[in-house]
mmCIF file of C-alpha atoms in Angstrom:
data_model
loop_
_atom_site.group_PDB
_atom_site.id
_atom_site.type_symbol
_atom_site.label_atom_id
_atom_site.label_comp_id
_atom_site.label_asym_id
_atom_site.label_seq_id
_atom_site.Cartn_x
_atom_site.Cartn_y
_atom_site.Cartn_z
ATOM 1 C CA LYS A 18 76.669 111.777 101.660
ATOM 2 C CA GLN A 19 79.573 112.123 99.279
ATOM 3 C CA GLU A 20 81.241 108.853 98.314
ATOM 4 C CA VAL A 21 84.342 108.518 96.175
ATOM 5 C CA THR A 22 85.098 105.310 94.313
ATOM 6 C CA GLN A 23 88.193 104.329 92.398
ATOM 7 C CA ILE A 24 88.387 101.649 89.769
ATOM 8 C CA PRO A 25 90.340 99.455 89.379
ATOM 9 C CA ALA A 26 91.654 98.683 92.855
ATOM 10 C CA ALA A 27 94.869 97.334 91.371
ATOM 11 C CA LEU A 28 96.518 97.522 87.996
ATOM 12 C CA SER A 29 99.628 95.937 86.556
ATOM 13 C CA VAL A 30 101.035 97.103 83.237
ATOM 14 C CA PRO A 31 104.267 96.751 81.289
ATOM 15 C CA GLU A 32 106.572 99.698 81.127
ATOM 16 C CA GLY A 33 105.767 102.228 78.421
ATOM 17 C CA GLU A 34 102.015 101.782 78.410
ATOM 18 C CA ASN A 35 99.623 104.692 78.633
ATOM 19 C CA LEU A 36 97.020 104.138 81.314
ATOM 20 C CA VAL A 37 93.917 105.671 82.842
ATOM 21 C CA LEU A 38 92.851 105.594 86.461
ATOM 22 C CA ASN A 39 89.223 106.292 87.223
ATOM 23 C CA CYS A 40 87.575 108.137 90.074
ATOM 24 C CA SER A 41 83.845 108.675 90.521
ATOM 25 C CA PHE A 42 81.939 110.677 93.095
ATOM 26 C CA THR A 43 78.276 110.583 93.988
ATOM 27 C CA ASP A 44 77.605 114.279 94.609
ATOM 28 C CA SER A 45 78.480 116.599 91.730
ATOM 29 C CA ALA A 46 78.553 119.601 94.057
ATOM 30 C CA ILE A 47 82.225 119.186 94.827
ATOM 31 C CA TYR A 48 84.560 122.101 95.312
ATOM 32 C CA ASN A 49 87.867 120.771 94.005
ATOM 33 C CA LEU A 50 89.274 117.368 93.155
ATOM 34 C CA GLN A 51 92.818 116.318 93.873
ATOM 35 C CA TRP A 52 94.963 113.368 92.877
ATOM 36 C CA PHE A 53 97.680 112.065 95.176
ATOM 37 C CA ARG A 54 100.395 109.475 95.036
ATOM 38 C CA GLN A 55 101.311 107.368 98.052
ATOM 39 C CA ASP A 56 104.340 105.108 98.203
ATOM 40 C CA PRO A 57 104.244 102.143 100.645
ATOM 41 C CA GLY A 58 104.528 103.316 104.235
ATOM 42 C CA LYS A 59 104.838 106.938 103.198
ATOM 43 C CA GLY A 60 102.696 110.053 103.241
ATOM 44 C CA LEU A 61 100.861 111.699 100.380
ATOM 45 C CA THR A 62 102.366 113.514 97.428
ATOM 46 C CA SER A 63 100.014 115.877 95.662
ATOM 47 C CA LEU A 64 99.992 115.337 91.907
ATOM 48 C CA LEU A 65 97.274 117.523 90.482
ATOM 49 C CA LEU A 66 94.514 119.745 91.832
ATOM 50 C CA ILE A 67 91.542 120.533 89.615
ATOM 51 C CA GLN A 68 89.484 123.435 90.799
ATOM 52 C CA SER A 69 85.731 123.396 90.461
ATOM 53 C CA SER A 70 85.740 125.739 87.480
ATOM 54 C CA GLN A 71 88.407 123.780 85.622
ATOM 55 C CA ARG A 72 88.109 120.702 83.466
ATOM 56 C CA GLU A 73 91.663 119.428 83.464
ATOM 57 C CA GLN A 74 95.183 119.912 84.717
ATOM 58 C CA THR A 75 98.475 118.684 83.313
ATOM 59 C CA SER A 76 101.880 118.102 84.826
ATOM 60 C CA GLY A 77 104.529 116.348 82.801
ATOM 61 C CA ARG A 78 103.274 112.889 81.855
ATOM 62 C CA LEU A 79 100.175 113.288 84.002
ATOM 63 C CA ASN A 80 96.828 114.679 82.934
ATOM 64 C CA ALA A 81 93.773 114.792 85.137
ATOM 65 C CA SER A 82 90.291 115.625 83.939
ATOM 66 C CA LEU A 83 87.136 116.497 85.822
ATOM 67 C CA ASP A 84 83.557 116.116 84.622
ATOM 68 C CA LYS A 85 81.302 117.246 87.418
ATOM 69 C CA SER A 86 78.083 116.539 85.550
ATOM 70 C CA SER A 87 78.917 112.853 85.227
ATOM 71 C CA GLY A 88 80.659 112.649 88.598
ATOM 72 C CA ARG A 89 83.945 111.462 87.163
ATOM 73 C CA SER A 90 87.611 112.261 87.132
ATOM 74 C CA THR A 91 90.380 110.439 85.327
ATOM 75 C CA LEU A 92 94.123 110.438 85.771
ATOM 76 C CA TYR A 93 96.010 109.707 82.587
ATOM 77 C CA ILE A 94 99.615 108.562 82.847
ATOM 78 C CA ALA A 95 101.575 108.578 79.618
ATOM 79 C CA ALA A 96 104.515 106.298 78.902
ATOM 80 C CA SER A 97 104.428 104.629 82.299
ATOM 81 C CA GLN A 98 107.696 103.863 84.093
ATOM 82 C CA PRO A 99 108.563 101.465 86.948
ATOM 83 C CA GLY A 100 109.021 104.530 89.147
ATOM 84 C CA ASP A 101 105.325 105.270 88.707
ATOM 85 C CA SER A 102 104.492 102.197 90.803
ATOM 86 C CA ALA A 103 102.532 103.427 93.822
ATOM 87 C CA THR A 104 98.999 103.841 95.098
ATOM 88 C CA TYR A 105 97.056 106.683 93.527
ATOM 89 C CA LEU A 106 94.322 108.343 95.534
ATOM 90 C CA CYS A 107 91.712 110.781 94.395
ATOM 91 C CA ALA A 108 89.972 113.042 96.862
ATOM 92 C CA ALA A 109 86.977 115.323 96.532
ATOM 93 C CA TYR A 110 86.700 118.585 98.418
ATOM 94 C CA LEU A 111 83.155 119.035 99.634
ATOM 95 C CA SER A 112 81.448 122.197 98.508
ATOM 96 C CA GLY A 113 80.656 125.023 100.856
ATOM 97 C CA ASN A 114 84.243 125.672 101.812
ATOM 98 C CA THR A 115 84.116 123.163 104.644
ATOM 99 C CA GLY A 116 87.569 122.048 103.640
ATOM 100 C CA LYS A 117 86.662 118.404 104.102
ATOM 101 C CA LEU A 118 88.311 115.903 101.809
ATOM 102 C CA ILE A 119 86.695 112.585 100.981
ATOM 103 C CA PHE A 120 89.191 110.030 99.718
ATOM 104 C CA GLY A 121 88.680 107.125 97.373
ATOM 105 C CA GLN A 122 90.090 103.730 98.243
ATOM 106 C CA GLY A 123 92.969 104.110 95.836
ATOM 107 C CA THR A 124 94.344 102.283 92.822
ATOM 108 C CA THR A 125 97.588 100.396 93.361
ATOM 109 C CA LEU A 126 99.656 100.545 90.213
ATOM 110 C CA GLN A 127 102.538 98.276 89.340
ATOM 111 C CA VAL A 128 104.596 99.065 86.262
ATOM 112 C CA LYS A 129 106.770 96.144 85.259
ATOM 113 C CA PRO A 130 110.115 96.777 83.577
ATOM 114 C CA GLY B 10 106.474 126.485 99.972
ATOM 115 C CA ALA B 11 103.507 125.081 101.929
ATOM 116 C CA VAL B 12 105.437 122.456 103.867
ATOM 117 C CA VAL B 13 103.847 120.507 106.686
ATOM 118 C CA SER B 14 105.894 118.457 109.107
ATOM 119 C CA GLN B 15 104.921 115.800 111.626
ATOM 120 C CA HIS B 16 106.742 114.559 114.653
ATOM 121 C CA PRO B 17 107.496 111.845 115.456
ATOM 122 C CA SER B 18 107.523 109.920 112.196
ATOM 123 C CA ARG B 19 107.265 106.634 114.013
ATOM 124 C CA VAL B 20 106.365 105.706 117.579
ATOM 125 C CA ILE B 21 106.002 102.426 119.415
ATOM 126 C CA CYS B 22 104.362 102.439 122.807
ATOM 127 C CA LYS B 23 102.892 100.100 125.374
ATOM 128 C CA SER B 24 99.190 99.643 125.768
ATOM 129 C CA GLY B 25 97.701 102.164 128.174
ATOM 130 C CA THR B 26 100.150 104.958 127.532
ATOM 131 C CA SER B 27 99.391 108.258 125.817
ATOM 132 C CA VAL B 28 101.109 109.434 122.676
ATOM 133 C CA LYS B 29 101.325 112.975 121.334
ATOM 134 C CA ILE B 30 101.786 113.705 117.640
ATOM 135 C CA GLU B 31 102.694 117.182 116.418
ATOM 136 C CA CYS B 32 101.727 118.735 113.116
ATOM 137 C CA ARG B 33 103.437 121.955 112.058
ATOM 138 C CA SER B 34 103.041 124.259 109.083
ATOM 139 C CA LEU B 35 106.604 125.383 108.464
ATOM 140 C CA ASP B 36 106.243 128.304 106.104
ATOM 141 C CA PHE B 37 102.646 129.425 106.306
ATOM 142 C CA GLN B 38 99.902 130.136 108.770
ATOM 143 C CA ALA B 39 97.178 127.541 108.975
ATOM 144 C CA THR B 40 93.944 128.468 110.628
ATOM 145 C CA THR B 41 92.596 125.010 109.855
ATOM 146 C CA MET B 42 94.318 121.674 110.251
ATOM 147 C CA PHE B 43 92.923 118.223 109.646
ATOM 148 C CA TRP B 44 93.746 114.839 111.140
ATOM 149 C CA TYR B 45 93.346 111.612 109.192
ATOM 150 C CA ARG B 46 93.836 107.982 110.039
ATOM 151 C CA GLN B 47 94.811 105.279 107.606
ATOM 152 C CA PHE B 48 94.637 101.572 108.393
ATOM 153 C CA PRO B 49 96.763 99.132 106.373
ATOM 154 C CA LYS B 50 95.660 98.835 102.766
ATOM 155 C CA GLN B 51 92.823 101.270 103.352
ATOM 156 C CA SER B 52 92.229 104.855 102.410
ATOM 157 C CA LEU B 53 92.425 107.932 104.586
ATOM 158 C CA MET B 54 89.549 108.679 106.904
ATOM 159 C CA LEU B 55 89.060 112.148 108.302
ATOM 160 C CA MET B 56 89.067 112.104 112.092
ATOM 161 C CA ALA B 57 88.678 115.752 112.986
ATOM 162 C CA THR B 58 89.005 119.320 111.841
ATOM 163 C CA SER B 59 90.874 121.683 114.089
ATOM 164 C CA ASN B 60 90.701 125.443 114.031
ATOM 165 C CA GLU B 61 93.184 127.647 115.819
ATOM 166 C CA GLY B 62 91.873 128.812 119.144
ATOM 167 C CA SER B 63 88.708 126.737 119.181
ATOM 168 C CA LYS B 64 87.604 123.204 119.882
ATOM 169 C CA ALA B 65 88.097 120.587 117.212
ATOM 170 C CA THR B 66 85.177 119.183 115.264
ATOM 171 C CA TYR B 67 85.192 115.391 115.284
ATOM 172 C CA GLU B 68 83.754 113.111 112.634
ATOM 173 C CA GLN B 69 81.056 110.666 113.548
ATOM 174 C CA GLY B 70 82.425 107.649 115.345
ATOM 175 C CA VAL B 71 85.649 109.321 116.508
ATOM 176 C CA GLU B 72 85.928 109.546 120.291
ATOM 177 C CA LYS B 73 86.970 113.051 121.277
ATOM 178 C CA ASP B 74 88.103 111.933 124.722
ATOM 179 C CA LYS B 75 90.291 109.312 123.117
ATOM 180 C CA PHE B 76 91.835 111.540 120.495
ATOM 181 C CA LEU B 77 92.581 114.924 122.035
ATOM 182 C CA ILE B 78 93.313 117.683 119.564
ATOM 183 C CA ASN B 79 94.840 121.025 120.458
ATOM 184 C CA HIS B 80 95.430 123.794 117.935
ATOM 185 C CA ALA B 81 97.153 126.371 120.072
ATOM 186 C CA SER B 82 98.801 128.443 117.377
ATOM 187 C CA LEU B 83 98.557 129.172 113.666
ATOM 188 C CA THR B 84 101.398 126.765 112.945
ATOM 189 C CA LEU B 85 100.890 123.900 115.383
ATOM 190 C CA SER B 86 98.238 121.305 116.051
ATOM 191 C CA THR B 87 98.698 118.274 118.269
ATOM 192 C CA LEU B 88 96.878 114.958 118.417
ATOM 193 C CA THR B 89 97.125 112.992 121.641
ATOM 194 C CA VAL B 90 96.038 109.372 121.604
ATOM 195 C CA THR B 91 95.100 108.722 125.204
ATOM 196 C CA SER B 92 95.350 105.302 126.822
ATOM 197 C CA ALA B 93 96.396 103.776 123.540
ATOM 198 C CA HIS B 94 95.442 100.208 122.699
ATOM 199 C CA PRO B 95 96.601 97.920 119.892
ATOM 200 C CA GLU B 96 93.538 98.771 117.821
ATOM 201 C CA ASP B 97 94.756 102.382 117.743
ATOM 202 C CA SER B 98 97.799 101.275 115.768
ATOM 203 C CA SER B 99 97.569 103.125 112.490
ATOM 204 C CA PHE B 100 99.132 105.717 110.225
ATOM 205 C CA TYR B 101 98.104 109.210 111.304
ATOM 206 C CA ILE B 102 98.403 112.032 108.778
ATOM 207 C CA CYS B 103 97.713 115.704 109.258
ATOM 208 C CA SER B 104 97.061 118.395 106.700
ATOM 209 C CA ALA B 105 96.776 122.150 106.770
ATOM 210 C CA SER B 106 95.212 124.808 104.611
ATOM 211 C CA ILE B 107 96.607 128.300 104.164
ATOM 212 C CA TRP B 108 94.457 130.845 105.915
ATOM 213 C CA ASP B 109 93.938 133.141 102.925
ATOM 214 C CA ASP B 110 93.956 130.572 100.107
ATOM 215 C CA PRO B 111 90.554 130.687 98.420
ATOM 216 C CA THR B 112 91.044 127.224 96.936
ATOM 217 C CA ASP B 113 91.256 125.670 100.422
ATOM 218 C CA THR B 114 93.972 123.336 99.147
ATOM 219 C CA GLN B 115 95.235 121.019 101.850
ATOM 220 C CA TYR B 116 98.943 120.321 102.296
ATOM 221 C CA PHE B 117 99.797 117.023 103.891
ATOM 222 C CA GLY B 118 102.410 116.030 106.420
ATOM 223 C CA PRO B 119 104.522 112.891 105.982
ATOM 224 C CA GLY B 120 102.525 110.911 108.519
ATOM 225 C CA THR B 121 103.198 109.229 111.852
ATOM 226 C CA ARG B 122 103.104 105.482 112.219
ATOM 227 C CA LEU B 123 101.823 104.466 115.636
ATOM 228 C CA THR B 124 102.293 100.931 116.886
ATOM 229 C CA VAL B 125 100.750 100.016 120.215
ATOM 230 C CA LEU B 126 102.046 96.815 121.752
#
């Protein structure tokens, strides 16, 4: 059974810091891995999708990497801003084109001005 | 593109009533839609997978008679919470995948917050 774990559960940093959020999964046979942002009481905003054949994706100050062999993905946020404060969720697509997404518990980030 | 909407965004109802939540893909056809539930300060849990024109597939522990799912068209799936009770209060989010997208990427709706009094 695929399990997705995110560490740390919460993180507080001063503005301007570079930071890394971690995501691990137990079964390396994942299809894709996706990072989302969720603001309090709101839905999900997709940040980056890494397909199975890819190792990383970049969008602006965000960079996500995927290492299937070690069962890990990281989300790197450069020059953090108070507006980055939110909960970040990673989700693994199960292989076999079932379409099922298994979510981690999330990392709640607070960036202090 | 790939926008998914949900209606209503927020609903408050009395215990024992039924509530219907709609999930629509606005600019694409979605043969598969997914329903998730999120309790406060917890992550999303998949409830069921719905395919257009067929019965939904429910995850273990999800009561299919409690959570009725209908996927009548390629752009609409509905979730009906029957005889709702306070423990059904949660944030319900749907997602949809584009029928011919080989990556199976899911696009998420904004969610519906259900409060049962």
